[in-house]
PDB file of C-alpha atoms in Angstrom:
ATOM      1  CA  ASP A1027      -9.072 -11.682   6.188  1.00 58.00           C
ATOM      2  CA  ALA A1028      -9.281 -12.598   2.256  1.00 69.00           C
ATOM      3  CA  ASP A1029      -9.058 -15.871   0.982  1.00 92.00           C
ATOM      4  CA  VAL A1030      -6.780 -15.193  -2.211  1.00 96.00           C
ATOM      5  CA  THR A1031      -4.090 -12.396  -1.702  1.00 97.00           C
ATOM      6  CA  GLN A1032      -1.403 -10.854  -3.957  1.00 97.00           C
ATOM      7  CA  THR A1033       1.571  -9.039  -3.089  1.00 97.00           C
ATOM      8  CA  PRO A1034       2.407  -6.479  -4.105  1.00 97.00           C
ATOM      9  CA  ARG A1035      -0.870  -4.626  -5.205  1.00 96.00           C
ATOM     10  CA  ASN A1036       1.227  -1.713  -7.339  1.00 97.00           C
ATOM     11  CA  ARG A1037       4.653  -1.818  -8.451  1.00 97.00           C
ATOM     12  CA  ILE A1038       6.858   0.277 -11.162  1.00 97.00           C
ATOM     13  CA  THR A1039      10.338  -1.278 -12.460  1.00 96.00           C
ATOM     14  CA  LYS A1040      12.321  -0.731 -15.489  1.00 97.00           C
ATOM     15  CA  THR A1041      12.744  -2.593 -18.351  1.00 98.00           C
ATOM     16  CA  GLY A1042      15.225  -5.334 -18.033  1.00 97.00           C
ATOM     17  CA  LYS A1043      15.001  -5.821 -13.835  1.00 97.00           C
ATOM     18  CA  ARG A1044      13.613  -9.110 -12.757  1.00 96.00           C
ATOM     19  CA  ILE A1045      10.202  -8.953 -11.047  1.00 97.00           C
ATOM     20  CA  MET A1046       8.694 -11.685  -8.651  1.00 98.00           C
ATOM     21  CA  LEU A1047       4.414 -11.548  -7.625  1.00 98.00           C
ATOM     22  CA  GLU A1048       3.130 -13.748  -4.908  1.00 98.00           C
ATOM     23  CA  CYS A1049      -0.463 -15.173  -4.666  1.00 98.00           C
ATOM     24  CA  SER A1050      -1.265 -16.784  -1.287  1.00 97.00           C
ATOM     25  CA  GLN A1051      -4.682 -18.453  -0.683  1.00 97.00           C
ATOM     26  CA  THR A1052      -6.461 -19.774   2.103  1.00 96.00           C
ATOM     27  CA  LYS A1053      -9.237 -21.582   0.450  1.00 92.00           C
ATOM     28  CA  GLY A1054      -7.519 -25.227   0.444  1.00 91.00           C
ATOM     29  CA  HIS A1055      -7.974 -25.404  -3.128  1.00 92.00           C
ATOM     30  CA  ASP A1056      -5.950 -27.597  -5.707  1.00 91.00           C
ATOM     31  CA  ARG A1057      -5.805 -25.752  -8.661  1.00 93.00           C
ATOM     32  CA  MET A1058      -4.171 -22.062  -8.986  1.00 95.00           C
ATOM     33  CA  TYR A1059      -4.001 -19.815 -11.968  1.00 96.00           C
ATOM     34  CA  TRP A1060      -2.275 -16.517 -13.103  1.00 98.00           C
ATOM     35  CA  TYR A1061      -4.110 -14.250 -15.820  1.00 97.00           C
ATOM     36  CA  ARG A1062      -3.360 -10.564 -17.619  1.00 97.00           C
ATOM     37  CA  GLN A1063      -5.591  -7.849 -18.128  1.00 95.00           C
ATOM     38  CA  ASP A1064      -4.892  -5.412 -20.348  1.00 91.00           C
ATOM     39  CA  PRO A1065      -7.751  -2.484 -21.381  1.00 79.00           C
ATOM     40  CA  GLY A1066     -10.724  -4.222 -23.831  1.00 74.00           C
ATOM     41  CA  LEU A1067      -9.244  -7.614 -24.286  1.00 76.00           C
ATOM     42  CA  GLY A1068     -10.697  -9.677 -20.951  1.00 85.00           C
ATOM     43  CA  LEU A1069      -8.394 -11.663 -19.144  1.00 94.00           C
ATOM     44  CA  ARG A1070      -5.783 -13.830 -20.492  1.00 95.00           C
ATOM     45  CA  LEU A1071      -4.229 -16.988 -19.055  1.00 95.00           C
ATOM     46  CA  ILE A1072      -0.503 -17.058 -18.467  1.00 97.00           C
ATOM     47  CA  TYR A1073       0.145 -20.110 -16.770  1.00 97.00           C
ATOM     48  CA  TYR A1074      -1.786 -22.709 -14.193  1.00 95.00           C
ATOM     49  CA  SER A1075      -1.286 -25.525 -11.637  1.00 95.00           C
ATOM     50  CA  PHE A1076      -3.503 -28.291 -10.574  1.00 92.00           C
ATOM     51  CA  ASP A1077      -1.308 -29.192  -7.687  1.00 90.00           C
ATOM     52  CA  VAL A1078       2.360 -28.661  -6.229  1.00 92.00           C
ATOM     53  CA  LYS A1079       3.814 -30.688  -9.251  1.00 91.00           C
ATOM     54  CA  ASP A1080       1.976 -29.508 -11.984  1.00 94.00           C
ATOM     55  CA  ILE A1081       2.752 -26.799 -13.946  1.00 96.00           C
ATOM     56  CA  ASN A1082       0.800 -25.870 -17.356  1.00 95.00           C
ATOM     57  CA  LYS A1083       1.330 -22.692 -20.108  1.00 96.00           C
ATOM     58  CA  GLY A1084      -1.250 -20.573 -20.413  1.00 94.00           C
ATOM     59  CA  GLU A1085      -2.203 -18.653 -24.046  1.00 91.00           C
ATOM     60  CA  ILE A1086       0.201 -16.278 -23.251  1.00 95.00           C
ATOM     61  CA  SER A1087       3.532 -17.686 -20.948  1.00 97.00           C
ATOM     62  CA  ASP A1088       5.941 -16.011 -23.610  1.00 96.00           C
ATOM     63  CA  GLY A1089       8.404 -13.952 -20.973  1.00 96.00           C
ATOM     64  CA  TYR A1090       6.864 -15.022 -17.981  1.00 98.00           C
ATOM     65  CA  SER A1091       7.582 -17.897 -15.391  1.00 97.00           C
ATOM     66  CA  VAL A1092       5.809 -19.617 -12.434  1.00 98.00           C
ATOM     67  CA  SER A1093       6.484 -21.255  -9.128  1.00 97.00           C
ATOM     68  CA  ARG A1094       4.267 -23.503  -7.237  1.00 97.00           C
ATOM     69  CA  GLN A1095       5.920 -23.273  -3.840  1.00 91.00           C
ATOM     70  CA  ALA A1096       3.378 -24.768  -2.056  1.00 95.00           C
ATOM     71  CA  GLN A1097      -0.465 -25.780  -2.171  1.00 94.00           C
ATOM     72  CA  ALA A1098      -1.271 -22.434  -1.110  1.00 96.00           C
ATOM     73  CA  LYS A1099       1.354 -20.316  -3.033  1.00 97.00           C
ATOM     74  CA  PHE A1100       1.449 -19.746  -6.729  1.00 98.00           C
ATOM     75  CA  SER A1101       4.653 -17.132  -7.806  1.00 98.00           C
ATOM     76  CA  LEU A1102       4.504 -15.139 -11.204  1.00 98.00           C
ATOM     77  CA  SER A1103       8.211 -14.161 -12.867  1.00 98.00           C
ATOM     78  CA  LEU A1104       9.146 -11.927 -15.203  1.00 97.00           C
ATOM     79  CA  GLU A1105      12.392 -11.991 -15.833  1.00 92.00           C
ATOM     80  CA  SER A1106      13.478  -9.264 -17.748  1.00 96.00           C
ATOM     81  CA  ALA A1107      10.637  -6.950 -17.471  1.00 97.00           C
ATOM     82  CA  ILE A1108       9.604  -5.055 -20.821  1.00 97.00           C
ATOM     83  CA  PRO A1109       6.929  -2.203 -21.741  1.00 96.00           C
ATOM     84  CA  ASN A1110       4.337  -4.526 -23.249  1.00 95.00           C
ATOM     85  CA  GLN A1111       4.059  -6.334 -19.651  1.00 97.00           C
ATOM     86  CA  THR A1112       2.628  -3.759 -18.351  1.00 97.00           C
ATOM     87  CA  ALA A1113      -1.036  -4.757 -17.272  1.00 97.00           C
ATOM     88  CA  LEU A1114      -3.126  -6.185 -14.290  1.00 96.00           C
ATOM     89  CA  TYR A1115      -2.086  -9.515 -13.024  1.00 98.00           C
ATOM     90  CA  PHE A1116      -4.955 -11.163 -11.205  1.00 98.00           C
ATOM     91  CA  CYS A1117      -4.056 -14.591  -9.399  1.00 98.00           C
ATOM     92  CA  ALA A1118      -7.047 -17.138  -9.050  1.00 96.00           C
ATOM     93  CA  THR A1119      -8.131 -20.497  -7.580  1.00 95.00           C
ATOM     94  CA  SER A1120     -10.492 -23.258  -7.761  1.00 92.00           C
ATOM     95  CA  ALA A1121     -11.983 -26.451  -6.789  1.00 83.00           C
ATOM     96  CA  ARG A1122     -14.927 -28.770  -7.880  1.00 71.00           C
ATOM     97  CA  ASP A1123     -17.577 -27.685  -5.350  1.00 69.00           C
ATOM     98  CA  ARG A1124     -20.898 -29.015  -6.184  1.00 65.00           C
ATOM     99  CA  GLY A1125     -20.893 -29.389  -9.869  1.00 72.00           C
ATOM    100  CA  SER A1126     -18.936 -25.939 -10.017  1.00 78.00           C
ATOM    101  CA  TYR A1127     -15.518 -24.808 -11.065  1.00 83.00           C
ATOM    102  CA  GLU A1128     -16.114 -21.185  -9.916  1.00 87.00           C
ATOM    103  CA  GLN A1129     -12.662 -19.207 -10.071  1.00 91.00           C
ATOM    104  CA  TYR A1130     -12.326 -16.718  -6.913  1.00 94.00           C
ATOM    105  CA  PHE A1131      -9.653 -13.997  -7.677  1.00 96.00           C
ATOM    106  CA  GLY A1132      -7.489 -11.736  -5.901  1.00 96.00           C
ATOM    107  CA  PRO A1133      -7.586  -8.403  -5.814  1.00 95.00           C
ATOM    108  CA  GLY A1134      -4.961  -7.738  -8.633  1.00 96.00           C
ATOM    109  CA  THR A1135      -1.667  -6.248  -9.095  1.00 97.00           C
ATOM    110  CA  ARG A1136      -0.701  -3.264 -11.311  1.00 96.00           C
ATOM    111  CA  LEU A1137       2.719  -3.675 -12.871  1.00 97.00           C
ATOM    112  CA  THR A1138       4.313  -0.877 -14.729  1.00 97.00           C
ATOM    113  CA  VAL A1139       7.254  -1.174 -16.575  1.00 97.00           C
ATOM    114  CA  THR A1140       9.114   1.819 -17.678  1.00 97.00           C
TER     115      THR A1140
ATOM    116  CA  GLY B  82      -9.818   2.560  -8.451  1.00 35.00           C
ATOM    117  CA  GLU B  83      -8.472   0.648 -11.448  1.00 37.00           C
ATOM    118  CA  SER B  84      -9.172   1.781 -14.547  1.00 38.00           C
ATOM    119  CA  VAL B  85     -10.265  -1.809 -16.477  1.00 40.00           C
ATOM    120  CA  GLY B  86     -11.462  -1.902 -19.986  1.00 43.00           C
ATOM    121  CA  LEU B  87     -11.353   1.709 -21.069  1.00 49.00           C
ATOM    122  CA  HIS B  88     -12.484   0.616 -24.424  1.00 62.00           C
ATOM    123  CA  LEU B  89     -15.316  -1.979 -23.652  1.00 80.00           C
ATOM    124  CA  PRO B  90     -18.852  -1.966 -25.182  1.00 89.00           C
ATOM    125  CA  THR B  91     -21.358  -0.257 -22.623  1.00 92.00           C
ATOM    126  CA  LEU B  92     -24.828  -1.243 -21.913  1.00 95.00           C
ATOM    127  CA  SER B  93     -26.740   1.805 -20.241  1.00 96.00           C
ATOM    128  CA  VAL B  94     -30.003   0.472 -18.455  1.00 97.00           C
ATOM    129  CA  GLN B  95     -32.364   2.920 -16.598  1.00 97.00           C
ATOM    130  CA  GLU B  96     -32.538   1.757 -12.034  1.00 97.00           C
ATOM    131  CA  GLY B  97     -35.430  -1.007 -12.181  1.00 97.00           C
ATOM    132  CA  ASP B  98     -35.434  -2.106 -15.815  1.00 97.00           C
ATOM    133  CA  ASN B  99     -33.949  -5.647 -17.023  1.00 97.00           C
ATOM    134  CA  SER B 100     -30.619  -6.152 -18.187  1.00 97.00           C
ATOM    135  CA  ILE B 101     -29.327  -7.902 -21.246  1.00 97.00           C
ATOM    136  CA  ILE B 102     -25.535  -8.739 -21.552  1.00 97.00           C
ATOM    137  CA  ASN B 103     -24.830 -10.832 -24.940  1.00 95.00           C
ATOM    138  CA  CYS B 104     -21.545 -12.696 -25.288  1.00 95.00           C
ATOM    139  CA  ALA B 105     -20.186 -14.618 -28.435  1.00 94.00           C
ATOM    140  CA  TYR B 106     -18.259 -17.489 -27.579  1.00 92.00           C
ATOM    141  CA  SER B 107     -15.477 -19.026 -30.160  1.00 86.00           C
ATOM    142  CA  ASN B 108     -14.999 -22.664 -29.347  1.00 92.00           C
ATOM    143  CA  SER B 109     -18.062 -25.413 -30.184  1.00 92.00           C
ATOM    144  CA  ALA B 110     -16.296 -27.721 -27.680  1.00 93.00           C
ATOM    145  CA  SER B 111     -16.937 -25.201 -24.965  1.00 94.00           C
ATOM    146  CA  ASP B 112     -18.926 -27.521 -22.480  1.00 92.00           C
ATOM    147  CA  TYR B 113     -19.034 -24.956 -19.437  1.00 94.00           C
ATOM    148  CA  PHE B 114     -19.457 -21.303 -19.124  1.00 95.00           C
ATOM    149  CA  ILE B 115     -19.405 -19.252 -16.239  1.00 95.00           C
ATOM    150  CA  TRP B 116     -20.226 -15.337 -15.828  1.00 97.00           C
ATOM    151  CA  TYR B 117     -18.364 -13.018 -13.552  1.00 96.00           C
ATOM    152  CA  LYS B 118     -18.595  -9.511 -12.532  1.00 97.00           C
ATOM    153  CA  GLN B 119     -15.924  -6.993 -12.218  1.00 95.00           C
ATOM    154  CA  GLU B 120     -16.206  -4.014 -10.247  1.00 94.00           C
ATOM    155  CA  SER B 121     -13.331  -1.242 -10.746  1.00 90.00           C
ATOM    156  CA  GLY B 122     -10.384  -2.235  -8.359  1.00 88.00           C
ATOM    157  CA  LYS B 123     -11.494  -5.473  -7.453  1.00 91.00           C
ATOM    158  CA  GLY B 124     -11.256  -8.960  -9.373  1.00 93.00           C
ATOM    159  CA  PRO B 125     -13.749 -11.158 -10.938  1.00 95.00           C
ATOM    160  CA  GLN B 126     -16.530 -12.378  -8.871  1.00 95.00           C
ATOM    161  CA  PHE B 127     -18.759 -15.386  -9.869  1.00 94.00           C
ATOM    162  CA  ILE B 128     -22.494 -14.649 -10.886  1.00 96.00           C
ATOM    163  CA  ILE B 129     -23.480 -18.103 -12.391  1.00 96.00           C
ATOM    164  CA  ASP B 130     -22.554 -20.916 -14.282  1.00 94.00           C
ATOM    165  CA  ILE B 131     -23.916 -23.332 -17.108  1.00 95.00           C
ATOM    166  CA  ARG B 132     -23.288 -26.607 -18.581  1.00 94.00           C
ATOM    167  CA  SER B 133     -23.631 -27.412 -21.924  1.00 94.00           C
ATOM    168  CA  ASN B 134     -26.489 -29.519 -21.477  1.00 94.00           C
ATOM    169  CA  MET B 135     -28.365 -26.622 -20.482  1.00 96.00           C
ATOM    170  CA  ASP B 136     -30.017 -23.760 -22.211  1.00 96.00           C
ATOM    171  CA  LYS B 137     -30.893 -22.375 -19.264  1.00 98.00           C
ATOM    172  CA  ARG B 138     -30.104 -21.575 -15.581  1.00 97.00           C
ATOM    173  CA  GLN B 139     -31.712 -19.315 -12.922  1.00 97.00           C
ATOM    174  CA  GLY B 140     -29.978 -17.409 -10.015  1.00 94.00           C
ATOM    175  CA  GLN B 141     -31.279 -14.789  -7.717  1.00 93.00           C
ATOM    176  CA  ARG B 142     -31.905 -12.069 -10.314  1.00 96.00           C
ATOM    177  CA  VAL B 143     -29.949 -13.547 -12.927  1.00 98.00           C
ATOM    178  CA  THR B 144     -30.692 -15.512 -16.078  1.00 98.00           C
ATOM    179  CA  VAL B 145     -28.083 -17.072 -18.354  1.00 98.00           C
ATOM    180  CA  LEU B 146     -29.294 -18.358 -21.293  1.00 98.00           C
ATOM    181  CA  LEU B 147     -27.578 -20.576 -24.062  1.00 97.00           C
ATOM    182  CA  ASN B 148     -27.698 -21.073 -27.433  1.00 96.00           C
ATOM    183  CA  LYS B 149     -24.997 -23.671 -28.381  1.00 94.00           C
ATOM    184  CA  THR B 150     -26.369 -23.472 -32.138  1.00 94.00           C
ATOM    185  CA  VAL B 151     -25.343 -20.263 -32.438  1.00 94.00           C
ATOM    186  CA  LYS B 152     -22.557 -19.800 -29.854  1.00 94.00           C
ATOM    187  CA  HIS B 153     -24.328 -17.430 -27.922  1.00 95.00           C
ATOM    188  CA  LEU B 154     -24.316 -16.940 -24.184  1.00 96.00           C
ATOM    189  CA  SER B 155     -26.453 -13.819 -22.625  1.00 97.00           C
ATOM    190  CA  LEU B 156     -26.753 -12.879 -19.127  1.00 98.00           C
ATOM    191  CA  GLN B 157     -30.600 -11.009 -17.554  1.00 98.00           C
ATOM    192  CA  ILE B 158     -30.456  -9.168 -14.948  1.00 98.00           C
ATOM    193  CA  ALA B 159     -34.020  -8.322 -13.362  1.00 98.00           C
ATOM    194  CA  ALA B 160     -34.787  -4.963 -12.148  1.00 97.00           C
ATOM    195  CA  THR B 161     -30.740  -3.501 -12.228  1.00 97.00           C
ATOM    196  CA  GLN B 162     -29.740  -1.621  -9.239  1.00 97.00           C
ATOM    197  CA  PRO B 163     -27.280   0.707  -9.001  1.00 96.00           C
ATOM    198  CA  GLY B 164     -24.907  -1.923  -7.343  1.00 96.00           C
ATOM    199  CA  ASP B 165     -24.875  -3.541 -10.732  1.00 97.00           C
ATOM    200  CA  SER B 166     -22.833  -1.358 -12.451  1.00 97.00           C
ATOM    201  CA  ALA B 167     -19.471  -3.191 -13.577  1.00 96.00           C
ATOM    202  CA  VAL B 168     -18.177  -4.878 -16.101  1.00 95.00           C
ATOM    203  CA  TYR B 169     -19.216  -8.650 -16.932  1.00 97.00           C
ATOM    204  CA  PHE B 170     -17.195 -10.990 -18.579  1.00 95.00           C
ATOM    205  CA  CYS B 171     -18.621 -14.332 -19.912  1.00 95.00           C
ATOM    206  CA  ALA B 172     -15.819 -17.392 -20.077  1.00 94.00           C
ATOM    207  CA  GLU B 173     -15.827 -20.482 -21.849  1.00 94.00           C
ATOM    208  CA  SER B 174     -14.084 -24.199 -20.922  1.00 92.00           C
ATOM    209  CA  ALA B 175     -13.830 -26.957 -23.366  1.00 91.00           C
ATOM    210  CA  ASN B 176     -12.497 -28.772 -20.926  1.00 85.00           C
ATOM    211  CA  TYR B 177     -14.779 -28.889 -18.150  1.00 78.00           C
ATOM    212  CA  GLY B 178     -13.545 -25.735 -16.136  1.00 81.00           C
ATOM    213  CA  GLN B 179      -9.790 -26.482 -16.221  1.00 81.00           C
ATOM    214  CA  ASN B 180      -9.456 -23.856 -17.716  1.00 86.00           C
ATOM    215  CA  PHE B 181     -11.328 -21.010 -19.257  1.00 91.00           C
ATOM    216  CA  VAL B 182     -10.826 -18.357 -22.022  1.00 92.00           C
ATOM    217  CA  PHE B 183     -12.529 -14.957 -21.327  1.00 93.00           C
ATOM    218  CA  GLY B 184     -14.547 -12.621 -23.547  1.00 91.00           C
ATOM    219  CA  PRO B 185     -13.501  -8.504 -23.472  1.00 90.00           C
ATOM    220  CA  GLY B 186     -16.165  -7.780 -21.644  1.00 93.00           C
ATOM    221  CA  THR B 187     -19.352  -5.535 -21.411  1.00 95.00           C
ATOM    222  CA  ARG B 188     -19.390  -2.334 -19.150  1.00 95.00           C
ATOM    223  CA  LEU B 189     -23.011  -2.030 -17.524  1.00 97.00           C
ATOM    224  CA  SER B 190     -23.697   1.385 -16.827  1.00 96.00           C
ATOM    225  CA  VAL B 191     -27.054   1.945 -14.478  1.00 96.00           C
ATOM    226  CA  LEU B 192     -28.989   5.396 -14.737  1.00 93.00           C
ATOM    227  CA  PRO B 193     -30.595   6.891 -11.626  1.00 89.00           C
TER     228      PRO B 193
END
């Protein structure tokens, strides 16, 4: 089974709708992240969390919110989706391991806002 | 699979040759760097990391070089194979791995 899972894998929604993307991990990591990826722009950080009570804004948090329901679960919400939020969204986890802060990424969710 | 990085810089190399992928980073305070590989339809995967107190680190078939003077990072892949075809990202952290800023990526295409 995959260590980091994301649901749904693909979603098409209409402008103004609320949508939630979910992420679960079985790695036991404290740190979880949400990124979006657009062609030619790499990955940009939306929000990150170092434990259940810790939520931090990233580079592009406007229009998004998150919830860390448990150590293993981190969800991303778009309260009122707009077309320029069409992108590939990735969840990632990390923990300090032998001096490395490698991030483990989920398979991604492709979101299309029409 | 997913389309990632439709307008990325592309590096084409012959199978068996060495590849060098470059990355200019932006923050002189960055203290930790990671190279990731992303294949079509998948999330990025860790390749190798390096701390700012080092200028070179080697892994299996890969070497990362760090030049802090000019804020430049490179990834060298020895004896490039078809399975190395992917998009490669560098990521920098100024808080030792708490969060990262990713570069735009380079697409590596391995020619038969």
